[in-house]
Coordinates of C-alpha atoms and ligand atoms in Angstrom, one line a residue:
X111 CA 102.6 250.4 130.5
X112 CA 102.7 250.5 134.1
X113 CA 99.0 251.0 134.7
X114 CA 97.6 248.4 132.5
X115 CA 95.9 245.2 133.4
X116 CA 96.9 242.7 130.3
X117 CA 100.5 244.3 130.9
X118 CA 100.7 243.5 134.5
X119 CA 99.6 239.8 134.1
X120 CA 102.3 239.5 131.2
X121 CA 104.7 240.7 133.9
X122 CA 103.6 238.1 136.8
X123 CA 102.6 240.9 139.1
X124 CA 99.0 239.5 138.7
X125 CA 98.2 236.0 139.1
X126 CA 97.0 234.2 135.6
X127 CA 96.0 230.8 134.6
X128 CA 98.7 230.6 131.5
X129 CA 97.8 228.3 128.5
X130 CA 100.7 229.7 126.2
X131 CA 104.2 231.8 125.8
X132 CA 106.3 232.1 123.2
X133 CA 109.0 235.6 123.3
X134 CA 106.5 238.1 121.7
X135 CA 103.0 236.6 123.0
X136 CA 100.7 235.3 126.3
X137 CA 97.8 233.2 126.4
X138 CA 95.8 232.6 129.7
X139 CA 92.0 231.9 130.7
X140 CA 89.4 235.0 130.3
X141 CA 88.5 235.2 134.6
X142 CA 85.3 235.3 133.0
X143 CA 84.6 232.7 130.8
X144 CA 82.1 232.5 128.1
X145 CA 81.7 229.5 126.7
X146 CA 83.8 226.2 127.9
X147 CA 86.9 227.1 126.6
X148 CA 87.7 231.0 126.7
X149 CA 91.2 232.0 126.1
X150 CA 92.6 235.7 125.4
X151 CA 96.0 235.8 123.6
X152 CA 97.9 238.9 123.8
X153 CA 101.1 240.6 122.9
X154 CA 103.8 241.1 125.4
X155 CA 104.2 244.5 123.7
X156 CA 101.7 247.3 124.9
X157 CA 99.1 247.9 122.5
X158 CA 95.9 249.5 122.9
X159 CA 93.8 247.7 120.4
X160 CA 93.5 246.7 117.0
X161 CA 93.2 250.2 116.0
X162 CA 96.6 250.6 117.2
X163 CA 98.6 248.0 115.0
X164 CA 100.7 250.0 112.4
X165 CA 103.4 248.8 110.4
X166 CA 106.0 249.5 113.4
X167 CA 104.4 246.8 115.5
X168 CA 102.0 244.2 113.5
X169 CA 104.6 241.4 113.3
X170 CA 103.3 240.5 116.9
X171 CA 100.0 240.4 115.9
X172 CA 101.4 237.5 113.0
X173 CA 102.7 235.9 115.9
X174 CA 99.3 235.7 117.8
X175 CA 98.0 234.1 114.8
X176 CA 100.8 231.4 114.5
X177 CA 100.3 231.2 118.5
X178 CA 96.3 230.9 117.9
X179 CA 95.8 227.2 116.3
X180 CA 98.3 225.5 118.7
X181 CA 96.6 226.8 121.6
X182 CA 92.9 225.6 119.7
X183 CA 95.0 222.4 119.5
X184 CA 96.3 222.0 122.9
X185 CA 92.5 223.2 123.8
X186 CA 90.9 220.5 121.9
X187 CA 89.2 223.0 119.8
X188 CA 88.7 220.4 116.9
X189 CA 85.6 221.2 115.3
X190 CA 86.2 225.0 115.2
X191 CA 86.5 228.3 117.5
X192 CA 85.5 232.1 117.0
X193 CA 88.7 234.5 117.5
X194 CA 87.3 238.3 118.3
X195 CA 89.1 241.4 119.4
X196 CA 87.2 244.4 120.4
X197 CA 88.3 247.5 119.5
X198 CA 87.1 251.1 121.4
X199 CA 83.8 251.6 123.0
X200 CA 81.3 250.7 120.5
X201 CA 82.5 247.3 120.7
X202 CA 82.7 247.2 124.5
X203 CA 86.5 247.0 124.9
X204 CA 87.3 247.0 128.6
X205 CA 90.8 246.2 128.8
X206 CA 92.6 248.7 126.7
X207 CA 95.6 246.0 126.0
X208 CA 95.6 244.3 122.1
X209 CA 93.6 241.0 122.9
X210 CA 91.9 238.3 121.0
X211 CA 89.4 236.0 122.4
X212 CA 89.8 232.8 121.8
X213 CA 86.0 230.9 122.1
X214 CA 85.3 227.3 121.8
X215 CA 83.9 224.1 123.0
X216 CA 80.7 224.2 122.1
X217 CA 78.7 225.3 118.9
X218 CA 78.4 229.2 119.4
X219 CA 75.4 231.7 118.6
X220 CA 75.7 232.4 115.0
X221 CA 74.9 236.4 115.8
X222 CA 77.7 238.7 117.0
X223 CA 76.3 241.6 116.9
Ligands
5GP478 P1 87.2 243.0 126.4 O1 85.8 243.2 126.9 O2 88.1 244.1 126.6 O3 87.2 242.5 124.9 O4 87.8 241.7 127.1 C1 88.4 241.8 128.4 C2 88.3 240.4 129.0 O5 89.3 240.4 130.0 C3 87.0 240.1 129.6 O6 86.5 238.9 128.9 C4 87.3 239.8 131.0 O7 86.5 238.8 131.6 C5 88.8 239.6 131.1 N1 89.4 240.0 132.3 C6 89.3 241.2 132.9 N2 90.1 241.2 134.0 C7 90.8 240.0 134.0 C8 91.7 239.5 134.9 O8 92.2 240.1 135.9 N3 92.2 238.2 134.6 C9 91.8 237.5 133.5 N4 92.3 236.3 133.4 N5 90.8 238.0 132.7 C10 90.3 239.2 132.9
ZN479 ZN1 99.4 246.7 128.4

């Protein structure tokens, strides 16, 4: 999608810090980070969010989760991580690309909502 964020950084039109890239999936640091190690791994295809997977277009989303524990690996992510996608406005999704956090480092709250 021409006008979208996540697809323009898959495309190197904007500048990312890249942690990962395989044919179907991106991984690069969240310009905002929340904890130490903040990752956000996302398909190359254009999905809006989780709400958007169907049966058309979830093999990507197996391929973010094979993707998910080497990048916790190459992160150092050894005693654990939180993976979270946020899905439509109630959960405060601002980039309207399929994208999974990937949060680590340090222990994390135990709330999440
Ligand atoms: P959401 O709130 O949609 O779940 O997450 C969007 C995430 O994208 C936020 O954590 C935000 O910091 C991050 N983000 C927004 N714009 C950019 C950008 O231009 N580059 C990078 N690397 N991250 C971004
Ligand atoms: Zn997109």
């Amino acid at each position: 999608m021409s006008d979208c964020l996540f697809c323009k950084i898959i495309a190197g039109e904007i500048p990312s810090a890249k942690v990962y890239e395989d044919e179907a999936v991106y991984a690069f640091r969240d310009i905002a980070p929340m904890a130490p190690v903040h990752v956000l791994v996302v398909p190359k295809v254009h999905i809006a969010s989780a709400d958007g997977v169907n049966a058309e277009n979830s093999a990507c989303v197996a391929r973010i989760f094979e993707a998910i524990p080497k990048i916790a690996a190459a992160e150092g992510l050894t005693n654990g991580y939180r993976v979270i996608t946020n899905c439509g406005e109630d959960a405060c999704q601002t980039v309207k690309h399929l994208h999974f956090h990937i949060l680590g480092g340090k222990p994390l709250p135990e709330t999440m909502a």
